[in-house]
Amino acid sequence: MSADTTPTTDQLAGRATTVLARLGVDLDGAERGNVISRSPINGETLAQLAATTAGDVDTALTTASEAFLLWRSVPAPRRGDLVRRLGELLTEHKTDLATLVTLEAGKIESEALGEVQEMIDICDFAVGLSRQLYGRTMPSERPLHRLSETWHPLGVVGVITAFNFPVAVWAWNTAVALVAGDTVVWKPSEITPLTALACTALLDRAIRDSNAPSAIHTLLQGARDVGERLVDDPRVALVSATGSVRMGRAIGPRVAARFGRSLLELGGNNAVIVSEAADLDLAVRGIVFSAAGTAGQRCTSLRRLIVHRSIAEELVARIADAYRQLPIGSPLAAGTLVGPLVHEAAFRAFEEALEKAQSDGGKIVVGGNRVLAESAPQAYYVEPTIVTMPQQTSVVHDETFAPILYVLTYDTLDDAIELNNAVPQGLSSAIFTTDQREAELFMSAAGSDCGIANVNIGTSGAEIGGAFGGEKETGGGRESGSDSWKGYMRRATNTVNYSSELPLAQGVNFS
């Protein structure tokens, strides 16, 4: 279901300018350049900004390295005060920042607000973390010796983020890195430069309010070449990069070649298993949001539905009926649930995937069409699509960043788990079942091989309290909660001898 409610370019650009002004960014006074912000709502330009030069990158890394020498010695709870202030400002400006997310990334209002809430939540988490950067004390085999570990700030963290979560992923990294005592240099997606300006303005204000060193965070706007400079510069201790598998294949080896650290959050090809013991009402709700939410442009979006053969026909019919009722249109319009794809390239990938799926024997159950093309010729709205597949072919193995749900059937749970695991990516997965044995097996070592394995909930919508990330081609990185903070720090093992003797470990005698 689609509605012709596309705003004009002047309306969108004017709204962006007004919102940015409230956040402390003077867009009218910004230098013009080749970093172009286009709204996926109508495909037209919101603003043009200047790209960061090579000299700017070098200056930023020099000042970030110098600031690190000061920031690392600030007590962690005082570093937490800065992040607390950032959380307060995010709370105060939640609606405005969410509006920018909608304008630049095309998210509907509730999802944009949810993304900003993730930022607020990670600030809360990081403030608590600032008093819990715990090490361990271990028993020493030598008398009157103490064996322990301590955690220290790592250095400059380079953060490279993607368009689909233009603010939350930055906050996941930045809040934790700052509390850990690191400085941050951020290269956002060139698709979403305005949200980056807004986040930086709020953090700059928090830095001033907290009397912290100004250079502990720097924004670098630009294309791939800017990110490559972060990847290759030895002054960047950790590169945290979110994006495609192709991007990760380039970044990982280059950072490793200089013995730096990388934290990679790459592709997802997420599956839900629906058992014959599932609560289908629950399953339908979870599947529809996971597959159609954000127009299928989350790394955790549901792409594969693996359903027991005995209930496949009923379940697919119910999901298809729900799809037909989804309001598609401008994410600024009340009631819209499915907004636009981010740009034309995403639409072309959507078309190509459907053509390949059909050539492989797939059948489109519902969707598959572009809508609103007459009212928004430069924007790309599509119907969320269900395709039944005879088997898991190569197109199903590839991640298409669009609302395509491939349906496969199974006879035994072992078969379903094998299908779940038989793709190169390993981010998110889920099972819907009321059978505890099935649920426990799915979460066991013999079950899902993904970094996220859910029961009776969809693949998307992770909370910040748990570590977020995946295995295999997803990159192995972990961000946000749990003990992900350790990736932003270095560990030292300490042995203290408080005796008057010098016994050696393992009973070695060297007298």
XYZ file of C-alpha atoms in Angstrom:
511
model
C 0.000 0.000 0.000
C 1.549 3.305 -1.058
C 0.652 6.953 -0.590
C 1.722 9.990 -2.612
C 2.989 12.207 0.216
C 6.475 13.125 -0.999
C 7.621 16.581 0.247
C 9.361 19.085 -2.021
C 13.106 19.673 -2.015
C 12.673 23.149 -0.530
C 10.594 21.716 2.296
C 13.169 19.048 3.106
C 16.204 21.334 2.820
C 14.497 24.033 4.863
C 13.664 21.574 7.583
C 17.234 20.286 7.675
C 18.622 23.826 7.943
C 16.226 24.711 10.758
C 16.944 21.575 12.741
C 20.717 21.921 12.329
C 20.555 25.524 13.536
C 18.845 24.372 16.736
C 21.642 21.844 17.193
C 24.321 24.503 16.781
C 25.240 23.991 13.115
C 25.090 26.939 10.710
C 24.501 25.214 7.386
C 24.290 28.516 5.523
C 27.809 29.343 6.646
C 29.254 25.923 5.843
C 31.849 25.668 3.109
C 30.465 24.167 -0.093
C 32.091 21.172 -1.749
C 31.576 17.721 -3.230
C 30.175 15.907 -0.190
C 26.523 15.868 -1.212
C 23.681 15.088 1.155
C 20.729 13.749 -0.822
C 17.505 12.812 0.887
C 16.249 9.355 -0.118
C 12.754 10.730 0.526
C 12.766 12.480 -2.855
C 16.300 11.878 -4.143
C 17.126 15.561 -4.245
C 20.056 17.464 -2.719
C 19.770 18.796 0.831
C 23.240 20.335 1.055
C 26.762 20.266 -0.330
C 29.700 20.281 2.064
C 33.465 20.482 1.725
C 35.410 17.251 1.912
C 38.320 16.772 4.290
C 41.715 17.146 2.606
C 44.734 14.904 3.088
C 46.335 17.664 5.128
C 43.236 17.884 7.312
C 43.470 14.157 8.057
C 47.119 14.450 9.038
C 46.386 17.429 11.281
C 43.469 15.627 12.899
C 45.571 12.564 13.703
C 48.388 14.695 15.083
C 46.086 16.628 17.402
C 44.179 13.474 18.391
C 47.480 11.778 19.301
C 48.528 14.776 21.386
C 45.136 14.975 23.080
C 45.364 11.273 23.928
C 48.447 11.927 26.059
C 46.290 14.219 28.231
C 43.012 12.305 28.105
C 44.488 8.932 29.100
C 45.564 10.400 32.461
C 42.134 11.828 33.310
C 40.469 9.482 35.848
C 37.915 7.238 34.152
C 34.970 8.508 36.264
C 35.803 12.056 35.145
C 35.837 10.833 31.553
C 32.430 9.414 32.316
C 31.212 12.908 33.245
C 31.763 13.982 29.635
C 29.738 11.067 28.307
C 27.013 11.784 30.852
C 26.776 15.318 29.512
C 26.580 14.004 25.938
C 23.685 11.771 26.976
C 21.890 14.755 28.497
C 22.258 16.752 25.289
C 21.077 13.816 23.193
C 18.012 13.523 25.399
C 17.332 17.233 25.050
C 17.678 17.172 21.258
C 16.351 13.675 20.585
C 13.554 14.748 18.242
C 15.719 17.074 16.163
C 18.468 14.518 15.698
C 15.897 11.868 14.767
C 14.488 14.241 12.151
C 17.909 14.463 10.513
C 18.184 10.670 10.510
C 14.844 10.532 8.699
C 15.858 13.203 6.195
C 19.216 11.643 5.327
C 18.707 7.897 5.872
C 14.979 7.653 5.128
C 13.947 5.982 8.394
C 10.388 6.330 9.613
C 9.936 8.516 12.692
C 9.697 5.730 15.286
C 12.805 3.982 13.986
C 14.760 7.245 13.864
C 13.747 8.054 17.430
C 14.715 4.514 18.413
C 18.153 4.987 16.925
C 18.746 8.161 18.934
C 17.498 6.351 22.037
C 20.246 3.790 21.435
C 22.727 6.664 21.649
C 21.269 7.771 24.974
C 21.319 4.205 26.280
C 24.970 3.628 25.362
C 25.889 6.863 27.128
C 24.170 5.555 30.260
C 26.016 2.265 29.894
C 29.381 3.973 29.355
C 28.951 6.245 32.383
C 28.491 3.168 34.569
C 31.386 1.503 32.807
C 33.655 4.400 33.753
C 33.700 2.995 37.301
C 33.950 -0.658 36.238
C 37.010 -1.008 34.023
C 37.966 -3.994 36.109
C 41.085 -6.132 35.921
C 41.657 -9.457 37.692
C 43.882 -10.621 40.494
C 45.119 -14.173 39.965
C 46.871 -16.508 42.425
C 50.631 -16.577 41.948
C 52.596 -19.809 42.216
C 55.379 -17.907 44.027
C 55.093 -16.962 47.698
C 54.604 -13.294 48.567
C 53.884 -12.377 44.969
C 50.758 -10.757 43.504
C 49.698 -11.496 39.953
C 47.125 -9.192 38.359
C 46.038 -7.483 35.165
C 45.300 -3.841 34.485
C 43.574 -2.145 31.560
C 44.887 1.047 29.993
C 43.717 3.439 27.260
C 44.694 2.255 23.797
C 45.185 5.409 21.707
C 43.462 7.015 18.737
C 40.352 5.149 17.547
C 39.285 5.628 13.932
C 35.536 5.111 13.534
C 34.099 4.473 10.063
C 30.303 4.237 9.972
C 27.622 3.322 7.418
C 24.519 5.198 6.263
C 21.896 2.872 7.701
C 22.697 3.646 11.350
C 24.298 7.055 10.888
C 24.318 8.052 14.560
C 23.878 4.990 16.795
C 26.988 3.106 15.669
C 29.092 6.245 16.109
C 27.767 6.531 19.659
C 28.414 2.847 20.409
C 32.067 3.381 19.574
C 32.583 6.934 20.779
C 30.933 6.709 24.193
C 32.897 3.579 25.100
C 36.175 4.782 23.561
C 36.058 8.111 25.404
C 35.378 6.433 28.742
C 38.219 4.008 28.008
C 40.544 7.021 27.661
C 40.907 6.986 23.880
C 40.479 9.827 21.419
C 38.223 9.416 18.379
C 38.512 10.413 14.731
C 35.231 9.788 12.886
C 34.725 9.236 9.178
C 30.948 8.898 8.625
C 29.262 7.691 5.450
C 29.397 10.352 2.764
C 25.673 9.694 2.326
C 24.828 11.114 5.770
C 27.094 14.125 6.413
C 24.453 16.309 8.098
C 23.741 13.876 10.927
C 27.509 13.713 11.473
C 27.684 17.495 11.778
C 24.856 17.420 14.320
C 26.429 14.682 16.459
C 29.783 16.462 16.419
C 28.174 19.757 17.442
C 26.515 18.110 20.445
C 29.718 16.331 21.483
C 31.735 19.538 21.072
C 29.289 21.241 23.409
C 29.618 18.409 25.925
C 33.409 18.686 25.711
C 33.260 22.426 26.451
C 30.807 21.924 29.298
C 33.088 19.261 30.802
C 36.367 21.175 30.290
C 37.787 18.227 28.372
C 40.520 18.605 25.708
C 38.897 19.828 22.500
C 40.792 17.462 20.193
C 39.544 14.209 21.762
C 37.040 13.993 18.894
C 37.395 15.064 15.270
C 35.015 14.719 12.323
C 36.393 13.961 8.852
C 33.949 14.300 5.938
C 34.641 12.703 2.592
C 34.723 9.600 0.444
C 36.700 6.390 0.524
C 40.113 8.057 0.361
C 39.538 9.702 3.767
C 38.769 6.344 5.364
C 41.813 4.779 3.707
C 44.073 7.308 5.396
C 42.714 6.240 8.774
C 43.189 2.597 7.851
C 46.829 3.037 6.849
C 48.065 5.522 9.447
C 50.028 3.899 12.314
C 48.829 6.621 14.685
C 45.367 4.980 14.608
C 45.537 2.202 17.169
C 42.089 0.772 16.404
C 39.974 1.016 13.268
C 36.320 0.278 13.981
C 34.577 -0.057 10.628
C 30.965 -0.827 9.776
C 30.044 -1.633 6.198
C 30.109 -4.285 3.498
C 32.113 -7.497 3.416
C 33.970 -6.078 0.431
C 35.023 -3.089 2.526
C 36.115 -5.357 5.360
C 38.261 -7.464 3.045
C 40.150 -4.303 2.156
C 40.446 -2.884 5.669
C 41.358 -5.986 7.675
C 44.610 -6.927 5.907
C 45.777 -3.319 5.634
C 45.385 -2.665 9.347
C 46.948 -6.034 10.186
C 49.919 -5.282 7.928
C 50.907 -2.436 10.258
C 49.999 -4.509 13.364
C 47.051 -2.290 14.241
C 43.737 -3.501 15.585
C 40.502 -3.657 13.634
C 36.924 -4.104 14.797
C 34.814 -5.106 11.800
C 31.011 -5.123 11.606
C 30.226 -6.300 8.094
C 27.435 -8.062 6.204
C 24.530 -10.049 7.556
C 22.352 -12.654 5.845
C 20.035 -13.362 8.694
C 17.579 -16.219 9.024
C 14.565 -17.098 11.131
C 13.580 -20.717 11.674
C 9.863 -21.236 12.302
C 9.147 -24.572 13.934
C 5.886 -26.477 13.691
C 5.715 -25.778 17.454
C 5.834 -21.996 16.915
C 3.311 -19.422 18.063
C 2.443 -18.170 14.579
C 0.877 -14.922 15.774
C 4.169 -14.049 17.450
C 6.185 -15.248 14.473
C 4.279 -13.150 11.934
C 4.823 -9.945 13.920
C 8.506 -10.625 14.438
C 9.103 -11.613 10.815
C 7.316 -8.633 9.269
C 9.249 -6.068 11.298
C 12.594 -7.817 10.856
C 12.178 -8.205 7.095
C 10.331 -5.022 6.079
C 11.477 -2.549 8.739
C 13.913 0.128 7.532
C 13.051 -1.111 4.015
C 15.331 -4.089 4.628
C 18.384 -1.871 5.121
C 19.559 -3.047 8.524
C 22.569 -5.318 8.825
C 20.267 -7.423 11.017
C 17.305 -7.378 8.591
C 15.667 -10.755 8.042
C 16.560 -12.123 4.617
C 15.836 -15.868 4.897
C 12.736 -17.550 6.334
C 13.290 -21.249 7.050
C 9.886 -22.711 7.864
C 8.715 -26.233 8.659
C 7.061 -27.733 5.609
C 3.838 -28.520 7.479
C 3.076 -24.861 8.231
C 4.822 -23.116 5.339
C 1.733 -22.419 3.247
C -0.223 -20.922 6.157
C 2.664 -18.831 7.457
C 3.647 -17.404 4.075
C 0.017 -16.489 3.356
C -0.254 -14.625 6.649
C 3.006 -12.723 6.103
C 1.970 -11.861 2.541
C -1.350 -10.514 3.807
C 0.508 -8.328 6.310
C 2.859 -7.096 3.574
C -0.067 -5.968 1.430
C -1.223 -3.724 4.264
C 2.127 -2.023 4.955
C 1.903 1.734 4.217
C 4.775 2.738 1.902
C 5.741 6.365 1.440
C 7.529 9.368 2.861
C 8.952 8.512 6.285
C 7.872 11.971 7.420
C 4.205 11.085 6.861
C 2.179 9.791 9.791
C 1.412 6.097 9.502
C 4.192 5.192 7.069
C 5.900 1.910 7.956
C 8.145 1.414 4.906
C 10.252 4.281 3.625
C 12.602 4.512 0.638
C 15.722 2.676 -0.409
C 18.738 4.893 0.069
C 19.555 5.480 -3.627
C 19.297 4.180 -7.169
C 22.121 1.664 -6.760
C 20.181 -0.016 -3.972
C 17.137 -0.229 -6.226
C 19.161 -1.743 -9.067
C 20.519 -4.372 -6.664
C 16.925 -5.118 -5.613
C 15.875 -5.623 -9.236
C 18.889 -7.776 -10.087
C 18.398 -10.008 -7.052
C 14.759 -10.644 -7.951
C 15.673 -11.448 -11.545
C 18.342 -13.893 -10.385
C 16.014 -15.497 -7.825
C 13.360 -16.093 -10.479
C 15.906 -17.546 -12.878
C 16.873 -19.938 -10.068
C 13.288 -21.130 -9.788
C 12.012 -18.665 -7.209
C 8.434 -17.421 -7.271
C 7.373 -13.965 -6.101
C 4.462 -14.297 -3.681
C 3.926 -10.593 -3.072
C 5.707 -7.317 -3.832
C 8.588 -6.834 -6.208
C 7.514 -3.503 -7.669
C 8.714 0.073 -7.486
C 6.064 2.540 -6.302
C 5.671 6.355 -6.183
C 7.925 6.761 -9.227
C 5.713 9.453 -10.755
C 5.624 11.681 -7.684
C 9.260 11.032 -6.688
C 11.206 10.100 -9.847
C 14.591 10.528 -8.138
C 13.593 8.428 -5.111
C 13.250 4.657 -4.885
C 10.335 3.190 -2.967
C 9.708 -0.538 -3.386
C 7.209 -3.069 -2.134
C 8.578 -5.486 0.454
C 8.864 -8.780 -1.373
C 8.485 -12.479 -0.542
C 10.098 -15.072 -2.807
C 9.676 -18.829 -2.305
C 12.836 -20.680 -3.307
C 13.238 -24.375 -4.207
C 16.679 -24.349 -2.613
C 19.280 -22.004 -1.148
C 20.990 -20.821 -4.344
C 23.794 -18.305 -4.775
C 21.429 -15.301 -4.760
C 20.191 -16.394 -1.334
C 23.783 -16.625 -0.120
C 24.384 -12.986 -1.072
C 23.183 -10.096 1.073
C 20.936 -7.690 -0.838
C 20.319 -4.497 1.134
C 16.615 -4.327 0.311
C 13.314 -5.795 1.595
C 13.514 -9.239 -0.048
C 12.551 -12.270 2.054
C 13.486 -15.680 0.654
C 11.396 -18.612 1.920
C 12.850 -22.103 2.299
C 11.242 -25.179 3.857
C 12.653 -27.913 6.073
C 11.669 -31.278 7.530
C 13.963 -31.686 10.568
C 15.503 -29.131 12.896
C 18.977 -30.359 11.969
C 18.174 -29.508 8.354
C 16.959 -26.050 9.381
C 20.091 -25.311 11.390
C 22.225 -26.473 8.468
C 20.399 -24.022 6.189
C 20.823 -21.242 8.756
C 24.570 -21.834 8.923
C 25.182 -22.484 5.221
C 25.888 -18.869 4.256
C 29.175 -16.959 4.511
C 27.797 -14.364 6.927
C 27.114 -14.961 10.617
C 25.479 -11.950 12.236
C 21.932 -12.541 13.508
C 19.537 -15.491 13.655
C 16.375 -16.552 15.451
C 13.976 -19.424 16.017
C 10.273 -19.282 16.794
C 9.232 -22.298 18.828
C 7.442 -23.215 22.049
C 9.544 -26.389 22.336
C 12.300 -25.774 24.895
C 14.470 -28.522 23.479
C 14.438 -26.884 20.053
C 15.213 -23.505 21.563
C 18.122 -24.790 23.622
C 19.579 -26.737 20.711
C 19.400 -23.652 18.493
C 21.406 -21.640 21.051
C 23.907 -24.437 21.730
C 27.309 -25.049 20.142
C 25.552 -27.392 17.699
C 23.036 -24.709 16.753
C 23.279 -21.300 15.123
C 26.816 -20.183 14.239
C 25.881 -16.495 14.409
C 26.951 -13.867 16.914
C 23.279 -13.287 17.769
C 20.889 -16.207 18.328
C 17.379 -15.240 19.475
C 14.334 -17.227 20.537
C 10.785 -16.011 19.824
C 11.970 -12.599 18.663
C 13.161 -11.416 15.260
C 16.693 -10.883 14.035
C 16.739 -7.073 14.415
C 16.373 -4.793 17.408
C 19.424 -5.612 19.548
C 19.766 -3.943 22.960
C 22.948 -2.116 23.924
C 23.519 -4.250 27.035
C 24.742 -7.203 24.992
C 27.796 -7.352 22.770
C 26.774 -6.749 19.151
C 28.523 -8.459 16.256
C 28.876 -11.615 14.231
C 31.129 -14.364 12.966
C 32.555 -15.496 9.615
C 32.307 -12.783 6.948
C 30.528 -10.508 9.406
C 34.018 -9.813 10.720
C 34.112 -11.065 14.307
C 33.935 -7.611 15.888
C 31.948 -6.786 19.025
C 30.555 -3.373 19.902
C 28.263 -1.824 22.495
C 27.671 -3.743 25.737
C 28.971 -6.661 27.781
C 32.802 -6.641 27.753
C 33.147 -5.028 24.310
C 35.010 -2.196 26.076
C 38.107 -4.410 26.195
C 38.565 -3.919 22.468
C 39.212 -0.214 23.104
C 41.879 -0.783 25.762
C 45.188 -2.575 26.180
C 45.870 -5.171 28.845
C 48.956 -5.359 31.038
C 49.814 -8.322 33.246
C 51.546 -7.240 36.460
C 53.594 -9.282 38.905
C 54.535 -7.659 42.212
C 57.126 -9.284 44.460
C 56.704 -8.058 48.015
C 59.152 -10.576 49.530
C 62.911 -10.282 50.102
C 63.584 -13.302 47.873
C 63.570 -13.751 44.089
C 61.990 -17.146 43.324
C 61.578 -17.871 39.620
C 58.418 -19.231 38.017
C 58.079 -22.968 37.322
C 60.752 -23.659 39.974
C 63.605 -22.592 37.697
C 66.936 -22.424 39.562
C 69.382 -19.825 38.191
C 71.536 -19.163 41.248
